[in-house]
Coordinates of C-alpha atoms in Angstrom, one line a residue:
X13 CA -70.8 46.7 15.3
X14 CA -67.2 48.1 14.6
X15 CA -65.0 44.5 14.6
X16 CA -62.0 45.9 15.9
X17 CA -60.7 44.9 18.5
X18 CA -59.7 46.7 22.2
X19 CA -62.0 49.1 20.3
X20 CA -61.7 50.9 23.8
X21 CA -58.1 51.5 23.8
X22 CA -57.9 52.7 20.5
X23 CA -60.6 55.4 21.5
X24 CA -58.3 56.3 24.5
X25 CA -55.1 56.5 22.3
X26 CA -57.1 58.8 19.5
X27 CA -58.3 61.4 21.9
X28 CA -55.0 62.1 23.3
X29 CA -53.5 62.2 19.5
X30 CA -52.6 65.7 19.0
X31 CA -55.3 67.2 21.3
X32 CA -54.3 70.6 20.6
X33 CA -54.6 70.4 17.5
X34 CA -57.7 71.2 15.9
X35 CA -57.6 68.9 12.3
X36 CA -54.6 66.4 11.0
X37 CA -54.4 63.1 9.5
X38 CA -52.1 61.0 10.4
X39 CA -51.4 56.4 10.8
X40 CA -50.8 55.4 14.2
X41 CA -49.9 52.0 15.2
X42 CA -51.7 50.6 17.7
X43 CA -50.9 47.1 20.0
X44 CA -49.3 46.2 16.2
X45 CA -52.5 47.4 13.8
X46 CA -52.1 50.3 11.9
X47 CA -54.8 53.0 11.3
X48 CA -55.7 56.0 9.9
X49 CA -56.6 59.1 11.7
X50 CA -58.7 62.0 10.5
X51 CA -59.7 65.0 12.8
X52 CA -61.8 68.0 11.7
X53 CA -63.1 71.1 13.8
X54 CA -67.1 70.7 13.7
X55 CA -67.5 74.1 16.2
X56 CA -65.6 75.8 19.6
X57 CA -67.0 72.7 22.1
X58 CA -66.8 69.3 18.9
X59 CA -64.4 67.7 16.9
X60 CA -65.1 64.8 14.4
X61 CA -62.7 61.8 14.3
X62 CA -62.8 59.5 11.3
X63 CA -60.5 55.8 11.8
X64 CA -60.0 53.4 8.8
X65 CA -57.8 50.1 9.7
X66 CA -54.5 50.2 7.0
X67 CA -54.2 46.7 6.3
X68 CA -50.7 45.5 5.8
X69 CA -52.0 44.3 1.7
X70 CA -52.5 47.4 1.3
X71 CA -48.2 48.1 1.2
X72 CA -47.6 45.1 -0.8
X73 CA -46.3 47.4 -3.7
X74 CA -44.0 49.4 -1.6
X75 CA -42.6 46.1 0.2
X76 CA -41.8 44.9 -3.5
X77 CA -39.3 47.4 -3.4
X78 CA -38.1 47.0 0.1
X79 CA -36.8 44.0 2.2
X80 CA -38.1 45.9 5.4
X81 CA -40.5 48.4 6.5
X82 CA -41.7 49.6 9.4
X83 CA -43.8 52.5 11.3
X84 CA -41.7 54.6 13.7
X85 CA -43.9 57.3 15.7
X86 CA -40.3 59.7 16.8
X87 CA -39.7 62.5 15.0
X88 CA -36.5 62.8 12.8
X89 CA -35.9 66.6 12.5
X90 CA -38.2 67.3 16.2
X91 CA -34.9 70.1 16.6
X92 CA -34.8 71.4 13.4
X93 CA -37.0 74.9 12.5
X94 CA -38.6 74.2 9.2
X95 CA -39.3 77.4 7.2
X96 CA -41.1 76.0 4.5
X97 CA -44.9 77.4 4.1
X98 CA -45.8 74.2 2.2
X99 CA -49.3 72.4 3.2
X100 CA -47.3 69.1 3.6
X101 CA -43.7 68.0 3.6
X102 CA -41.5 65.0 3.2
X103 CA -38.1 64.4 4.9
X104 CA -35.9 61.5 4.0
X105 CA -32.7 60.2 5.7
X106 CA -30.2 57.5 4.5
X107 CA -27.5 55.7 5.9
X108 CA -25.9 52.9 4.1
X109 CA -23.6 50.1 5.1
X110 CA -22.2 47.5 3.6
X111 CA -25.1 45.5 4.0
X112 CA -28.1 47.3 4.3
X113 CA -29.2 51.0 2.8
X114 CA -32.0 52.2 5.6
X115 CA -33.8 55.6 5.0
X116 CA -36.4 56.8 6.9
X117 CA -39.1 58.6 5.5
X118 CA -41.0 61.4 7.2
X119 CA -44.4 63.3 6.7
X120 CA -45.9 66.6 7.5
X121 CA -48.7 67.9 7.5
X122 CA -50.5 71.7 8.0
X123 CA -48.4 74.0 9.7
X124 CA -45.6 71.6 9.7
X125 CA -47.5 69.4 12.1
X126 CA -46.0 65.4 12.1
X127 CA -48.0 63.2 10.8
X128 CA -46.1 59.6 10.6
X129 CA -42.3 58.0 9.5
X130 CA -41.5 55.3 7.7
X131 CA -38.3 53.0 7.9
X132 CA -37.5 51.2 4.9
X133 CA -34.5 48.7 4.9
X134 CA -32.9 46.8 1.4
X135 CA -30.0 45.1 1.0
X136 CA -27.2 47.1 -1.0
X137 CA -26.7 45.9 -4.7
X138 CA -23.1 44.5 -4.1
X139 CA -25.0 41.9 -1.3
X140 CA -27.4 41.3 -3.5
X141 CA -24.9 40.6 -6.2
X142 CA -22.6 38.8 -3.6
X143 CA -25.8 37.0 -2.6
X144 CA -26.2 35.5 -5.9
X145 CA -22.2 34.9 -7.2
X146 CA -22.0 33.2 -3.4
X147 CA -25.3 31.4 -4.2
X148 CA -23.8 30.4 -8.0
X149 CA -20.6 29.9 -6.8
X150 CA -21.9 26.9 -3.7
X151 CA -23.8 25.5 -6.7
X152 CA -21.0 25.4 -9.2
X153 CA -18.7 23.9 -6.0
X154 CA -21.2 21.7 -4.7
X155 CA -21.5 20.0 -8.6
X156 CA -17.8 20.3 -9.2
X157 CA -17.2 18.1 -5.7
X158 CA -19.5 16.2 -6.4
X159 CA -18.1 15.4 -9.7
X160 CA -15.2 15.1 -8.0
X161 CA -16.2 12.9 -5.7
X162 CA -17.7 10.4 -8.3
X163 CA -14.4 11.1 -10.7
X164 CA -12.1 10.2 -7.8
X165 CA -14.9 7.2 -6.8
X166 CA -14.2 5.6 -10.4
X167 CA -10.3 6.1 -10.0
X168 CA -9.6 4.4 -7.0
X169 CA -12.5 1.4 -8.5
X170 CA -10.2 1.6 -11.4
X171 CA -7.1 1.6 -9.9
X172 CA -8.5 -1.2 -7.3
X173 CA -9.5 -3.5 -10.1
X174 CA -6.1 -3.2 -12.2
X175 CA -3.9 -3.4 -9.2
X176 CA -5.8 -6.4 -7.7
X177 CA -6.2 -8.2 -11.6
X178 CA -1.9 -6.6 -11.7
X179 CA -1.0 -8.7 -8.4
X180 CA -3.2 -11.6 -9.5
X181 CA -0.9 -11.7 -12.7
X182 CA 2.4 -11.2 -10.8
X183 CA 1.4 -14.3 -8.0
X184 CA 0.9 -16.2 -11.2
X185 CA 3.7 -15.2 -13.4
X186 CA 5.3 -15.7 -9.8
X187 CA 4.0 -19.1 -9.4
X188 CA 5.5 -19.7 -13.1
X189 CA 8.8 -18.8 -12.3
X190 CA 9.3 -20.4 -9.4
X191 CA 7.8 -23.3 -11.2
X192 CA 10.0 -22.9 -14.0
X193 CA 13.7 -22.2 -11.1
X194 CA 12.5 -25.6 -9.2
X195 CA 12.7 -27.6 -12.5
X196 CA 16.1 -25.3 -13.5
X197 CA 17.2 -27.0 -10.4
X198 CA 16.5 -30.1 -11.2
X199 CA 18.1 -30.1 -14.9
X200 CA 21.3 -28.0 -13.4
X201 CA 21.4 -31.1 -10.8
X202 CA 21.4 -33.2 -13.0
X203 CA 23.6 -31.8 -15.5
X204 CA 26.1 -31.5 -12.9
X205 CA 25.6 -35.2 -12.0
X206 CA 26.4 -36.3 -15.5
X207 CA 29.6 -33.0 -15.9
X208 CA 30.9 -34.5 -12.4
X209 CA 29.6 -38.1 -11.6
X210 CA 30.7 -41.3 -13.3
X211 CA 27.4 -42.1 -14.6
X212 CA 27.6 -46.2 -13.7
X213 CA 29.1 -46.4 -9.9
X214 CA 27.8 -43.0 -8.7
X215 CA 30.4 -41.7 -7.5
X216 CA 33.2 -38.5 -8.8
X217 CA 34.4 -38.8 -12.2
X218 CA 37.8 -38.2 -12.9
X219 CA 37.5 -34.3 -14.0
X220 CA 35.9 -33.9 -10.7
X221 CA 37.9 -36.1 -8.5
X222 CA 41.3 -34.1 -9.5
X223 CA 39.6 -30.6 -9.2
X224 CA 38.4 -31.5 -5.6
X225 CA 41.7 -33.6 -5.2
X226 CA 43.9 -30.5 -5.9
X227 CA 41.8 -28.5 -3.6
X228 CA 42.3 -31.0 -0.7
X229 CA 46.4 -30.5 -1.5
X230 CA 46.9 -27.1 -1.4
X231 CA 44.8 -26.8 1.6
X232 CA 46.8 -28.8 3.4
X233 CA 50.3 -27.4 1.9
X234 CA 49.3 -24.0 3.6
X235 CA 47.9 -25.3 6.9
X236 CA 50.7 -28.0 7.5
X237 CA 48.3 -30.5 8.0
X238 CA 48.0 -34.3 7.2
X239 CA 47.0 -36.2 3.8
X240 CA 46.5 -39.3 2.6
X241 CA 45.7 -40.8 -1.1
X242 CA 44.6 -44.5 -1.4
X243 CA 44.7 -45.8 -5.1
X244 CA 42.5 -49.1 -6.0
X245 CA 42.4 -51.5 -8.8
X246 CA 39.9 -54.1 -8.4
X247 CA 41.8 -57.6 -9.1
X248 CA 41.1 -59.6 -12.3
X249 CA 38.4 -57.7 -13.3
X250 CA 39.2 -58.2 -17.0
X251 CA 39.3 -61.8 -16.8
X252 CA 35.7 -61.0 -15.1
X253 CA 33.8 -59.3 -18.1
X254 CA 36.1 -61.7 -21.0
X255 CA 34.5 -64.8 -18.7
X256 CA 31.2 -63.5 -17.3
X257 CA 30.8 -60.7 -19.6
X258 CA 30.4 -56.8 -19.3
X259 CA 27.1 -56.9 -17.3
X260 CA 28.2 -59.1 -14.5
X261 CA 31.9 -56.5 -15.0
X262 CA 28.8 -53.5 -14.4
X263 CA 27.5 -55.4 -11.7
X264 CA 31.1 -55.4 -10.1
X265 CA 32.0 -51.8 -10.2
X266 CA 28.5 -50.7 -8.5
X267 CA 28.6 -53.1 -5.7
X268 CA 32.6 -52.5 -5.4
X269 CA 31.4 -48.8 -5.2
X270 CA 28.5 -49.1 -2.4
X271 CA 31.5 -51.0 -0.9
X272 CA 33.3 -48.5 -0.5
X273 CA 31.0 -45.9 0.0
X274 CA 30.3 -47.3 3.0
X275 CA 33.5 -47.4 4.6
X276 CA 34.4 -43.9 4.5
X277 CA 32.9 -40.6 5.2
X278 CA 30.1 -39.0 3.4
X279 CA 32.4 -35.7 2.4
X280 CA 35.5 -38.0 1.8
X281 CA 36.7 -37.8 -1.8
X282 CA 36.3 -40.8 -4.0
X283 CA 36.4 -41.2 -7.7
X284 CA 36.5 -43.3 -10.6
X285 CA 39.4 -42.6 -12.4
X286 CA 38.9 -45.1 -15.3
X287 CA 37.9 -48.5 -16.1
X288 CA 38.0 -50.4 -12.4
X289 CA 40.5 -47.8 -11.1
X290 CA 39.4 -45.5 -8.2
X291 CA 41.3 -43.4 -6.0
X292 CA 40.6 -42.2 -2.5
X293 CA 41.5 -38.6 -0.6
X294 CA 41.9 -38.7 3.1
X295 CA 42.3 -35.2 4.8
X296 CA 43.6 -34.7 8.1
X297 CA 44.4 -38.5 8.4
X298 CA 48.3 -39.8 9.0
X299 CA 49.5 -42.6 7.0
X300 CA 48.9 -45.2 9.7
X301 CA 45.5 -44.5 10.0
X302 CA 45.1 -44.4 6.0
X303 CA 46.0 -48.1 6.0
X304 CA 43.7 -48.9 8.7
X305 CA 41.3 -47.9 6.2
X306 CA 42.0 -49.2 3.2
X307 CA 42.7 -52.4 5.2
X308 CA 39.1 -52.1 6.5
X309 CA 38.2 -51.3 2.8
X310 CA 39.9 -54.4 1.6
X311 CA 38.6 -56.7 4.1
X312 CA 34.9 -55.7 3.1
X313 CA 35.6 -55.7 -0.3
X314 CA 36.2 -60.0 0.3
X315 CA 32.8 -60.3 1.3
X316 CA 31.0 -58.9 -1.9
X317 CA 29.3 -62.2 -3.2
X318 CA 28.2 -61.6 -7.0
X319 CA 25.1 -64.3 -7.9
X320 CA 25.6 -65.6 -11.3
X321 CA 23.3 -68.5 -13.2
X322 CA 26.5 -71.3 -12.8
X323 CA 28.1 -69.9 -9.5
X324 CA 28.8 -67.0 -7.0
X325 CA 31.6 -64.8 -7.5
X326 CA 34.2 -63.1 -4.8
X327 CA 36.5 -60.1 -5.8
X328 CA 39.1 -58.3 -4.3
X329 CA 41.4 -55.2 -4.9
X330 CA 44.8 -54.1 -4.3
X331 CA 45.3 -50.9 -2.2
X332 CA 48.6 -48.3 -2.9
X333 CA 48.8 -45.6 0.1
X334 CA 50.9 -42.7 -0.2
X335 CA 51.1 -39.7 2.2
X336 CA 52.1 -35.7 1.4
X337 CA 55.6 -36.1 2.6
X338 CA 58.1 -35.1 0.5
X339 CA 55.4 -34.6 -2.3
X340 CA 54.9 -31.1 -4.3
X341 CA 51.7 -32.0 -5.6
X342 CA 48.5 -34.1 -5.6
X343 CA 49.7 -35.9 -9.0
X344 CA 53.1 -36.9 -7.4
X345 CA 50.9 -38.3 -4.5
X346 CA 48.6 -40.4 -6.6
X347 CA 51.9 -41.9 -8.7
X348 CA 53.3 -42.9 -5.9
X349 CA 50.1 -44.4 -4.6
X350 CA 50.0 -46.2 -8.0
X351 CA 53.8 -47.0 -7.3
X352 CA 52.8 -49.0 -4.5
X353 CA 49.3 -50.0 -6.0
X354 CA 51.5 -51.9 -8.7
X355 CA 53.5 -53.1 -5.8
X356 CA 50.5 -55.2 -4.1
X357 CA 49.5 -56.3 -7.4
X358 CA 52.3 -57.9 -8.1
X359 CA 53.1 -59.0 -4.3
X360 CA 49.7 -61.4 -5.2
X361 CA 46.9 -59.2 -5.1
X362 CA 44.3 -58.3 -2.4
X363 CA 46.9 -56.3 -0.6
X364 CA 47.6 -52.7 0.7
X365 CA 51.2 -50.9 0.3
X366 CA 53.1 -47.8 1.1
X367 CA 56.3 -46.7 2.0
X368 CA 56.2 -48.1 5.2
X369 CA 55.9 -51.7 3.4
X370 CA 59.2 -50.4 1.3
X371 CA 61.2 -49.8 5.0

């Protein structure tokens, strides 16, 4: 009825246990079960052998104590005489590394006889400790990172937001500003229309026309080059406004203006210098061809038809042209031109002078 089991090679492996020996106790693992072994003498011929099953429960106080244990059957000290007279003995052996502390544990019996060993393993204290600083230590880093994480999470979020809501208020402060430049623009244009642009024909005032006139001189003083002035006064234009009045007199001066607008050059330099007085600056143009102009000038200027309630009205102009020779500046050139303006004017009007007239 015995429930163990191979209950045949456990009888095998008992009888051979210490045969010469007539009583003992003593565990002996067998295929991984552990038991307990008692032989006593009955006479010469007849031992009796008593077995009891260790379960592995039964160590549960000693492996408290122990990470490890486990039943070794070699003897430790199998070379060593012992002298002791004692009924039983106990041996123990340590060896410690930095890891581990292992000592094994053996017993004797009567006479010295071996009875069993036991290896018992635990970790030292400084792994242990090291166990649990490394084990508080990945807990504490594991919450710090993750902290960390989150913390550095938030920043960027913050720093996202306020540098997108920053460059939304730059593009519109940008917006603003370019806004505010474009109608700069337009106010510095137009200022600069009404500094340097007679205000009624359009065209340079006087301020203007002698900055840019001067320019056009001593350019041409260095470089050697041709230049022309053309003065014109538009004829009986004061007997105009006293008969017609100052609005048809208005009327005259802008179409006179388109006039000659239209003759000449987009760059070319044309001003108002007062009342219905203008003055013309030809660069890089001879004296010959300067009269072709102002001829061409003068001959469209005949065509302007002026549409008034009683009749139409026809104007004309006298024309003075004067070169750069023998001139040391742009105002001896334009009263010269006026020299020869006066000239036309009183030749009958509607006529073009210069020097070449006076050879």
């Amino acid at each position: 009825t015995h429930k163990i089991k191979n209950i045949n090679v456990i009888k095998n492996e008992i009888l051979h246990l210490h045969k010469n020996i007539n009583s003992f106790n003593t565990i002996k693992q067998i295929n991984t079960q552990l038991f307990f072994i008692n032989k006593s003498k009955i006479d010469k011929n007849y031992s009796f052998y008593t077995i009891k099953q260790i379960q592995k429960e039964e160590f549960k106080n000693l492996v408290l104590n122990f990470s490890n244990i486990k039943l070794i059957n070699e003897h430790l000290y199998e070379k060593e005489k012992l002298t002791s007279k004692s009924f039983e003995k106990i041996f123990l052996k340590s060896s410690v590394t930095t890891t581990f502390i292992t000592t094994k544990i053996s017993f004797y019996g009567l006479k010295n006889k071996f009875l069993f060993s036991l290896e018992l393993q635990n970790s030292t204290l400084f792994v242990k400790e090291a166990k649990e600083i490394m084990t508080l230590f990945c807990i504490f880093l594991t919450i710090f990172l993750i902290l960390l994480f989150y913390i550095t999470y938030l920043y960027q979020k913050t720093v996202k937001e306020h540098n997108s809501e920053l460059e939304n208020r730059v593009e519109e402060r940008t917006l603003q500003i370019s806004s505010a430049l474009k109608e700069l623009e337009k106010v510095n244009l137009k200022l600069y229309d009404l500094a340097h642009t007679d205000f009624l024909t359009k065209t340079m005032n006087r301020r203007h026309f002698f900055m840019h006139a001067k320019n056009a001189f001593n350019t041409t003083n260095k470089e050697l080059n041709t230049l022309c002035v053309i003065m014109i006064d538009i004829d009986n234009f004061k007997r105009l406004n006293d008969s017609f009045g100052h609005d048809l007199g208005d009327r005259v001066l802008i179409s006179f203006s388109k006039c000659v607008k239209q003759c000449i050059k987009e760059d070319t330099i044309f001003g108002r210098l007062g009342g219905e007085e203008f003055a013309i600056v030809l660069e890089h143009t001879k004296l010959n061809e300067a009269i072709k102009i102002a001829n061409r000038i003068r001959k469209n200027i005949e065509k302007i038809e002026l549409v008034t309630k009683n009749e139409n009205i026809h104007i004309t102009a006298s024309f003075g042209v004067s070169d750069i020779k023998n001139c040391s500046s742009i105002d001896e050139m334009l009263q010269k031109a006026d020299t020869h303006l006066y000239s036309a004017k009183n030749s009958g009007k509607n006529r073009v002078r210069s020097r070449l007239n006076l050879i």
